[in-house]
Amino acid sequence: MNKFKLEEMLKTFFIEDLGDLDVTTDYIFNEKDIGTLTIQAKEVGIFCGQLIIESAYHLLDREVDVTLQVEDGDRVEPTQEIARIHGPVPSLLKGERVVLNLIQRLSGIATKTNKAVNMLDSGYTKISDTRKTTPGLRMLEKYAVRVGGGINHRLRLDDAVMIKDNHIAFAGSISEAVNRVRKNIGHMVKIEVEAENEQHVLEAVEANVDVIMLDNVELDQLYKLIQLIPRDITTELSGGIEIQDLPKYRELNIDVISMGCLTHQIESLDFSANHQFEKERV
């Protein structure tokens, strides 16, 4: 994860949450009041957020000491201690909600991705995310997918060409759409084409694209279409695939299964924050 981008994101989140000052904490505590914040897991899952905890509190206050008990990708259990944060109480309290919100969401994504990877149980096919992410959180959410054992699809629209049904309809054909983009892109940019039937697949193969996405295709037809695609073209399966259905795709030997639900249909993993206050330091 890009630490510089993360810090800029955290600054935005803190500005949103803190405003000019914490009108509760700042009038009850002072910087001489010291405490310890302990973060614990409340349910089973895959943890994601060590950089969030470290970067957030160091950004708020360099006098805060962060001790992590787990790493990204570790399985956590209820009541398990995740981190112990020690320092001025105002800083501990001001960082708590932003930190918890982020690690709960990212751990939820990592947990769901890990469930999908384990459900598929394939030594070949990889589970990928999509661009169906929360605006402003894409870098973090895609990182959480990797922590859970998945891979990332495009981060942005300029990462790769993806020719879908609307592009094909406007251009008139797959081959024409491919020709138009190929004239304008660099040699490092891959071309992916969405295919829904045999005609689409054959035309995409003829156009020598890099990736063919089989979108919303029934299982019995998938077997037939995959046989038409040379092994040097990456195959991707997409379109409303649910985690419980993944085992039936295991024997297809498709390269990638992309799932939007990894990031847009998730349940956050629950964590608690407990405070202990010490006497005012001298």
Tab-separated table of C-alpha atoms in Angstrom:
chain	number	residue	atom	x	y	z
A	1	MET	CA	0.000	0.000	0.000
A	2	ASN	CA	1.219	3.494	-0.840
A	3	LYS	CA	1.948	5.087	2.553
A	4	PHE	CA	1.981	8.622	1.142
A	5	LYS	CA	-1.508	8.206	-0.338
A	6	LEU	CA	-2.684	6.574	2.875
A	7	GLU	CA	-1.557	9.557	4.949
A	8	GLU	CA	-3.373	11.955	2.615
A	9	MET	CA	-6.531	9.857	2.919
A	10	LEU	CA	-6.265	9.777	6.707
A	11	LYS	CA	-5.853	13.556	6.823
A	12	THR	CA	-9.110	13.893	4.882
A	13	PHE	CA	-10.880	11.467	7.206
A	14	PHE	CA	-9.668	13.278	10.326
A	15	ILE	CA	-10.670	16.686	8.949
A	16	GLU	CA	-14.132	15.262	8.283
A	17	ASP	CA	-14.462	13.728	11.749
A	18	LEU	CA	-12.680	16.220	14.008
A	19	GLY	CA	-13.661	19.572	12.583
A	20	ASP	CA	-11.809	22.349	14.411
A	21	LEU	CA	-11.621	20.529	17.749
A	22	ASP	CA	-13.260	17.814	19.828
A	23	VAL	CA	-15.549	19.926	22.005
A	24	THR	CA	-15.974	17.056	24.456
A	25	THR	CA	-12.509	15.552	24.808
A	26	ASP	CA	-10.580	18.830	24.587
A	27	TYR	CA	-12.525	20.333	27.514
A	28	ILE	CA	-12.312	17.282	29.781
A	29	PHE	CA	-8.779	15.958	29.172
A	30	ASN	CA	-5.471	17.643	28.527
A	31	GLU	CA	-2.271	16.498	26.829
A	32	LYS	CA	-0.776	15.471	30.189
A	33	ASP	CA	-3.461	12.821	30.679
A	34	ILE	CA	-2.065	9.468	29.583
A	35	GLY	CA	-3.917	6.277	28.757
A	36	THR	CA	-3.899	3.000	26.873
A	37	LEU	CA	-6.366	2.027	24.174
A	38	THR	CA	-6.737	-1.702	23.514
A	39	ILE	CA	-8.413	-2.907	20.320
A	40	GLN	CA	-9.909	-6.410	20.436
A	41	ALA	CA	-11.662	-8.605	17.896
A	42	LYS	CA	-15.274	-9.486	18.669
A	43	GLU	CA	-15.703	-12.194	16.037
A	44	VAL	CA	-13.759	-14.635	13.871
A	45	GLY	CA	-12.260	-13.243	10.687
A	46	ILE	CA	-9.220	-12.078	8.744
A	47	PHE	CA	-7.573	-8.933	10.085
A	48	CYS	CA	-6.667	-6.081	7.760
A	49	GLY	CA	-5.506	-2.669	8.916
A	50	GLN	CA	-2.121	-2.664	10.603
A	51	LEU	CA	-0.947	0.308	8.530
A	52	ILE	CA	-4.213	2.097	9.277
A	53	ILE	CA	-3.647	1.868	13.030
A	54	GLU	CA	0.031	2.823	12.888
A	55	SER	CA	-0.290	5.651	10.356
A	56	ALA	CA	-3.438	7.161	11.859
A	57	TYR	CA	-2.080	7.493	15.379
A	58	HIS	CA	1.382	8.614	14.317
A	59	LEU	CA	-0.259	11.230	12.122
A	60	LEU	CA	-2.327	12.488	15.052
A	61	ASP	CA	0.427	12.493	17.648
A	62	ARG	CA	4.071	11.426	17.430
A	63	GLU	CA	4.039	10.720	21.167
A	64	VAL	CA	1.584	7.863	20.711
A	65	ASP	CA	3.150	4.390	20.869
A	66	VAL	CA	1.465	1.646	18.821
A	67	THR	CA	2.088	-2.047	19.534
A	68	LEU	CA	0.435	-4.472	17.119
A	69	GLN	CA	-0.277	-8.040	18.188
A	70	VAL	CA	-1.320	-9.299	14.728
A	71	GLU	CA	-0.413	-8.728	11.093
A	72	ASP	CA	-2.563	-8.246	8.016
A	73	GLY	CA	-3.895	-11.612	6.873
A	74	ASP	CA	-3.903	-13.186	10.338
A	75	ARG	CA	-7.016	-15.015	11.486
A	76	VAL	CA	-8.431	-13.439	14.631
A	77	GLU	CA	-10.765	-14.825	17.291
A	78	PRO	CA	-13.256	-13.168	19.679
A	79	THR	CA	-11.558	-11.268	22.564
A	80	GLN	CA	-8.162	-11.518	20.831
A	81	GLU	CA	-6.057	-8.394	21.319
A	82	ILE	CA	-5.244	-6.682	18.035
A	83	ALA	CA	-3.316	-3.609	19.148
A	84	ARG	CA	-2.324	-1.645	22.219
A	85	ILE	CA	-1.993	2.123	21.777
A	86	HIS	CA	-0.423	4.224	24.543
A	87	GLY	CA	-0.172	7.986	24.775
A	88	PRO	CA	-2.034	11.238	25.444
A	89	VAL	CA	-5.723	10.483	26.015
A	90	PRO	CA	-7.042	13.225	23.669
A	91	SER	CA	-5.137	11.688	20.758
A	92	LEU	CA	-6.321	8.172	21.606
A	93	LEU	CA	-9.958	9.275	21.660
A	94	LYS	CA	-9.763	11.416	18.524
A	95	GLY	CA	-8.319	8.593	16.439
A	96	GLU	CA	-10.572	5.824	17.709
A	97	ARG	CA	-13.629	6.153	15.455
A	98	VAL	CA	-11.755	6.682	12.189
A	99	VAL	CA	-9.448	3.752	12.933
A	100	LEU	CA	-12.249	1.391	13.963
A	101	ASN	CA	-14.435	2.291	10.986
A	102	LEU	CA	-11.615	1.565	8.556
A	103	ILE	CA	-10.235	-1.641	10.048
A	104	GLN	CA	-13.730	-3.057	10.507
A	105	ARG	CA	-14.605	-2.496	6.846
A	106	LEU	CA	-11.253	-3.673	5.480
A	107	SER	CA	-11.246	-6.755	7.703
A	108	GLY	CA	-14.774	-7.523	6.509
A	109	ILE	CA	-13.588	-7.407	2.896
A	110	ALA	CA	-10.514	-9.528	3.665
A	111	THR	CA	-12.703	-12.045	5.493
A	112	LYS	CA	-15.216	-12.310	2.644
A	113	THR	CA	-12.443	-12.646	0.060
A	114	ASN	CA	-10.770	-15.366	2.106
A	115	LYS	CA	-14.085	-17.203	2.320
A	116	ALA	CA	-14.417	-17.046	-1.470
A	117	VAL	CA	-10.864	-18.288	-2.037
A	118	ASN	CA	-11.402	-21.198	0.357
A	119	MET	CA	-14.803	-22.031	-1.121
A	120	LEU	CA	-13.349	-22.194	-4.633
A	121	ASP	CA	-10.412	-24.239	-3.316
A	122	SER	CA	-8.519	-24.126	-6.605
A	123	GLY	CA	-4.786	-24.280	-7.109
A	124	TYR	CA	-5.225	-22.551	-10.459
A	125	THR	CA	-8.184	-20.152	-10.668
A	126	LYS	CA	-7.780	-16.809	-8.884
A	127	ILE	CA	-10.481	-14.711	-7.241
A	128	SER	CA	-10.497	-11.048	-8.303
A	129	ASP	CA	-12.314	-7.898	-7.277
A	130	THR	CA	-13.903	-5.310	-9.597
A	131	ARG	CA	-14.242	-1.510	-9.647
A	132	LYS	CA	-17.403	-1.756	-7.531
A	133	THR	CA	-15.701	-0.077	-4.599
A	134	THR	CA	-16.592	2.774	-2.251
A	135	PRO	CA	-15.585	6.146	-3.774
A	136	GLY	CA	-12.492	7.397	-1.984
A	137	LEU	CA	-11.666	3.994	-0.494
A	138	ARG	CA	-10.671	2.016	-3.588
A	139	MET	CA	-6.968	1.739	-2.745
A	140	LEU	CA	-7.785	0.459	0.739
A	141	GLU	CA	-10.555	-1.907	-0.330
A	142	LYS	CA	-8.476	-3.447	-3.094
A	143	TYR	CA	-5.616	-3.881	-0.622
A	144	ALA	CA	-8.015	-5.746	1.672
A	145	VAL	CA	-8.901	-8.095	-1.197
A	146	ARG	CA	-5.211	-8.951	-1.586
A	147	VAL	CA	-4.892	-9.507	2.158
A	148	GLY	CA	-7.780	-11.984	1.922
A	149	GLY	CA	-6.016	-13.968	-0.795
A	150	GLY	CA	-7.570	-12.424	-3.894
A	151	ILE	CA	-6.093	-10.396	-6.735
A	152	ASN	CA	-6.969	-6.975	-8.108
A	153	HIS	CA	-8.709	-6.122	-11.357
A	154	ARG	CA	-8.279	-2.631	-12.816
A	155	LEU	CA	-7.617	0.075	-10.269
A	156	ARG	CA	-8.639	2.809	-12.711
A	157	LEU	CA	-10.018	3.154	-16.225
A	158	ASP	CA	-6.564	3.964	-17.602
A	159	ASP	CA	-5.031	0.696	-16.361
A	160	ALA	CA	-6.353	-1.461	-19.198
A	161	VAL	CA	-8.876	-1.537	-22.030
A	162	MET	CA	-12.151	-3.296	-21.230
A	163	ILE	CA	-14.502	-3.473	-24.196
A	164	LYS	CA	-18.049	-4.174	-23.015
A	165	ASP	CA	-21.463	-4.482	-24.650
A	166	ASN	CA	-22.029	-0.725	-25.014
A	167	HIS	CA	-18.658	-0.230	-26.696
A	168	ILE	CA	-19.303	-3.138	-29.066
A	169	ALA	CA	-22.786	-1.896	-29.945
A	170	PHE	CA	-21.516	1.594	-30.764
A	171	ALA	CA	-18.459	0.430	-32.728
A	172	GLY	CA	-20.521	-2.137	-34.633
A	173	SER	CA	-18.372	-5.166	-33.823
A	174	ILE	CA	-15.703	-6.475	-31.469
A	175	SER	CA	-13.038	-6.302	-34.162
A	176	GLU	CA	-13.834	-2.654	-34.938
A	177	ALA	CA	-13.795	-1.720	-31.247
A	178	VAL	CA	-10.434	-3.467	-30.779
A	179	ASN	CA	-8.971	-1.752	-33.845
A	180	ARG	CA	-10.022	1.678	-32.597
A	181	VAL	CA	-8.361	1.331	-29.211
A	182	ARG	CA	-5.300	-0.525	-30.503
A	183	LYS	CA	-4.391	2.460	-32.680
A	184	ASN	CA	-4.178	4.683	-29.627
A	185	ILE	CA	-2.775	2.669	-26.730
A	186	GLY	CA	0.780	1.794	-25.787
A	187	HIS	CA	2.260	-1.685	-26.040
A	188	MET	CA	2.001	-2.216	-22.265
A	189	VAL	CA	-1.784	-1.781	-22.120
A	190	LYS	CA	-3.813	-4.988	-22.227
A	191	ILE	CA	-7.130	-5.371	-24.040
A	192	GLU	CA	-10.019	-7.270	-22.477
A	193	VAL	CA	-13.286	-8.036	-24.257
A	194	GLU	CA	-16.599	-9.056	-22.731
A	195	ALA	CA	-18.170	-12.052	-24.490
A	196	GLU	CA	-21.609	-13.572	-23.967
A	197	ASN	CA	-21.820	-16.153	-26.752
A	198	GLU	CA	-19.836	-18.209	-29.254
A	199	GLN	CA	-19.806	-15.483	-31.900
A	200	HIS	CA	-18.322	-12.997	-29.428
A	201	VAL	CA	-15.643	-15.460	-28.326
A	202	LEU	CA	-14.575	-16.345	-31.875
A	203	GLU	CA	-14.401	-12.684	-32.866
A	204	ALA	CA	-12.363	-11.803	-29.763
A	205	VAL	CA	-9.960	-14.676	-30.446
A	206	GLU	CA	-9.586	-13.528	-34.048
A	207	ALA	CA	-8.822	-10.005	-32.812
A	208	ASN	CA	-6.018	-11.455	-30.648
A	209	VAL	CA	-7.116	-9.779	-27.430
A	210	ASP	CA	-5.316	-10.394	-24.146
A	211	VAL	CA	-8.299	-11.315	-21.960
A	212	ILE	CA	-11.782	-12.656	-22.698
A	213	MET	CA	-14.396	-12.125	-20.001
A	214	LEU	CA	-17.284	-14.580	-20.131
A	215	ASP	CA	-20.115	-12.578	-18.627
A	216	ASN	CA	-23.393	-14.049	-17.355
A	217	VAL	CA	-22.899	-17.339	-19.198
A	218	GLU	CA	-24.648	-20.529	-18.046
A	219	LEU	CA	-22.427	-23.329	-16.759
A	220	ASP	CA	-23.195	-25.808	-19.554
A	221	GLN	CA	-22.300	-23.200	-22.178
A	222	LEU	CA	-19.115	-22.208	-20.330
A	223	TYR	CA	-17.522	-25.598	-20.969
A	224	LYS	CA	-18.067	-25.166	-24.701
A	225	LEU	CA	-16.861	-21.568	-24.898
A	226	ILE	CA	-13.692	-22.178	-22.904
A	227	GLN	CA	-12.629	-24.829	-25.416
A	228	LEU	CA	-12.652	-22.153	-28.127
A	229	ILE	CA	-10.161	-19.914	-26.305
A	230	PRO	CA	-6.409	-20.542	-26.762
A	231	ARG	CA	-4.414	-20.914	-23.551
A	232	ASP	CA	-2.357	-17.798	-24.310
A	233	ILE	CA	-5.508	-15.695	-23.872
A	234	THR	CA	-6.487	-15.129	-20.245
A	235	THR	CA	-10.009	-16.273	-19.408
A	236	GLU	CA	-12.183	-14.448	-16.892
A	237	LEU	CA	-15.611	-15.360	-15.560
A	238	SER	CA	-17.934	-12.688	-14.200
A	239	GLY	CA	-21.551	-11.760	-13.676
A	240	GLY	CA	-23.371	-12.086	-10.372
A	241	ILE	CA	-21.381	-15.045	-9.075
A	242	GLU	CA	-22.111	-15.881	-5.434
A	243	ILE	CA	-19.611	-17.420	-3.025
A	244	GLN	CA	-21.702	-20.538	-2.418
A	245	ASP	CA	-21.710	-21.259	-6.176
A	246	LEU	CA	-17.920	-21.177	-6.614
A	247	PRO	CA	-17.275	-24.948	-6.250
A	248	LYS	CA	-19.167	-25.690	-9.468
A	249	TYR	CA	-16.645	-23.591	-11.419
A	250	ARG	CA	-13.619	-25.339	-9.907
A	251	GLU	CA	-13.051	-27.815	-12.754
A	252	LEU	CA	-13.316	-25.233	-15.532
A	253	ASN	CA	-9.647	-24.229	-15.143
A	254	ILE	CA	-10.596	-20.651	-15.905
A	255	ASP	CA	-7.879	-18.136	-15.044
A	256	VAL	CA	-9.846	-15.572	-13.043
A	257	ILE	CA	-13.280	-15.253	-11.448
A	258	SER	CA	-14.134	-11.605	-10.731
A	259	MET	CA	-16.692	-10.836	-8.032
A	260	GLY	CA	-18.141	-7.404	-7.322
A	261	CYS	CA	-19.682	-8.638	-4.066
A	262	LEU	CA	-16.238	-8.753	-2.431
A	263	THR	CA	-16.337	-4.985	-1.969
A	264	HIS	CA	-19.927	-3.826	-2.394
A	265	GLN	CA	-21.811	-6.483	-0.428
A	266	ILE	CA	-19.822	-6.905	2.762
A	267	GLU	CA	-20.344	-7.120	6.501
A	268	SER	CA	-17.785	-5.294	8.591
A	269	LEU	CA	-15.829	-7.374	11.091
A	270	ASP	CA	-16.581	-6.181	14.615
A	271	PHE	CA	-13.859	-4.807	16.915
A	272	SER	CA	-14.054	-3.136	20.320
A	273	ALA	CA	-11.947	-0.363	21.830
A	274	ASN	CA	-11.262	-0.315	25.575
A	275	HIS	CA	-9.574	2.548	27.435
A	276	GLN	CA	-7.493	2.619	30.592
A	277	PHE	CA	-6.584	6.018	32.005
A	278	GLU	CA	-3.461	6.699	34.045
A	279	LYS	CA	-2.619	9.529	36.382
A	280	GLU	CA	-1.596	12.813	34.868
A	281	ARG	CA	2.048	12.689	33.858
A	282	VAL	CA	4.524	15.057	35.445
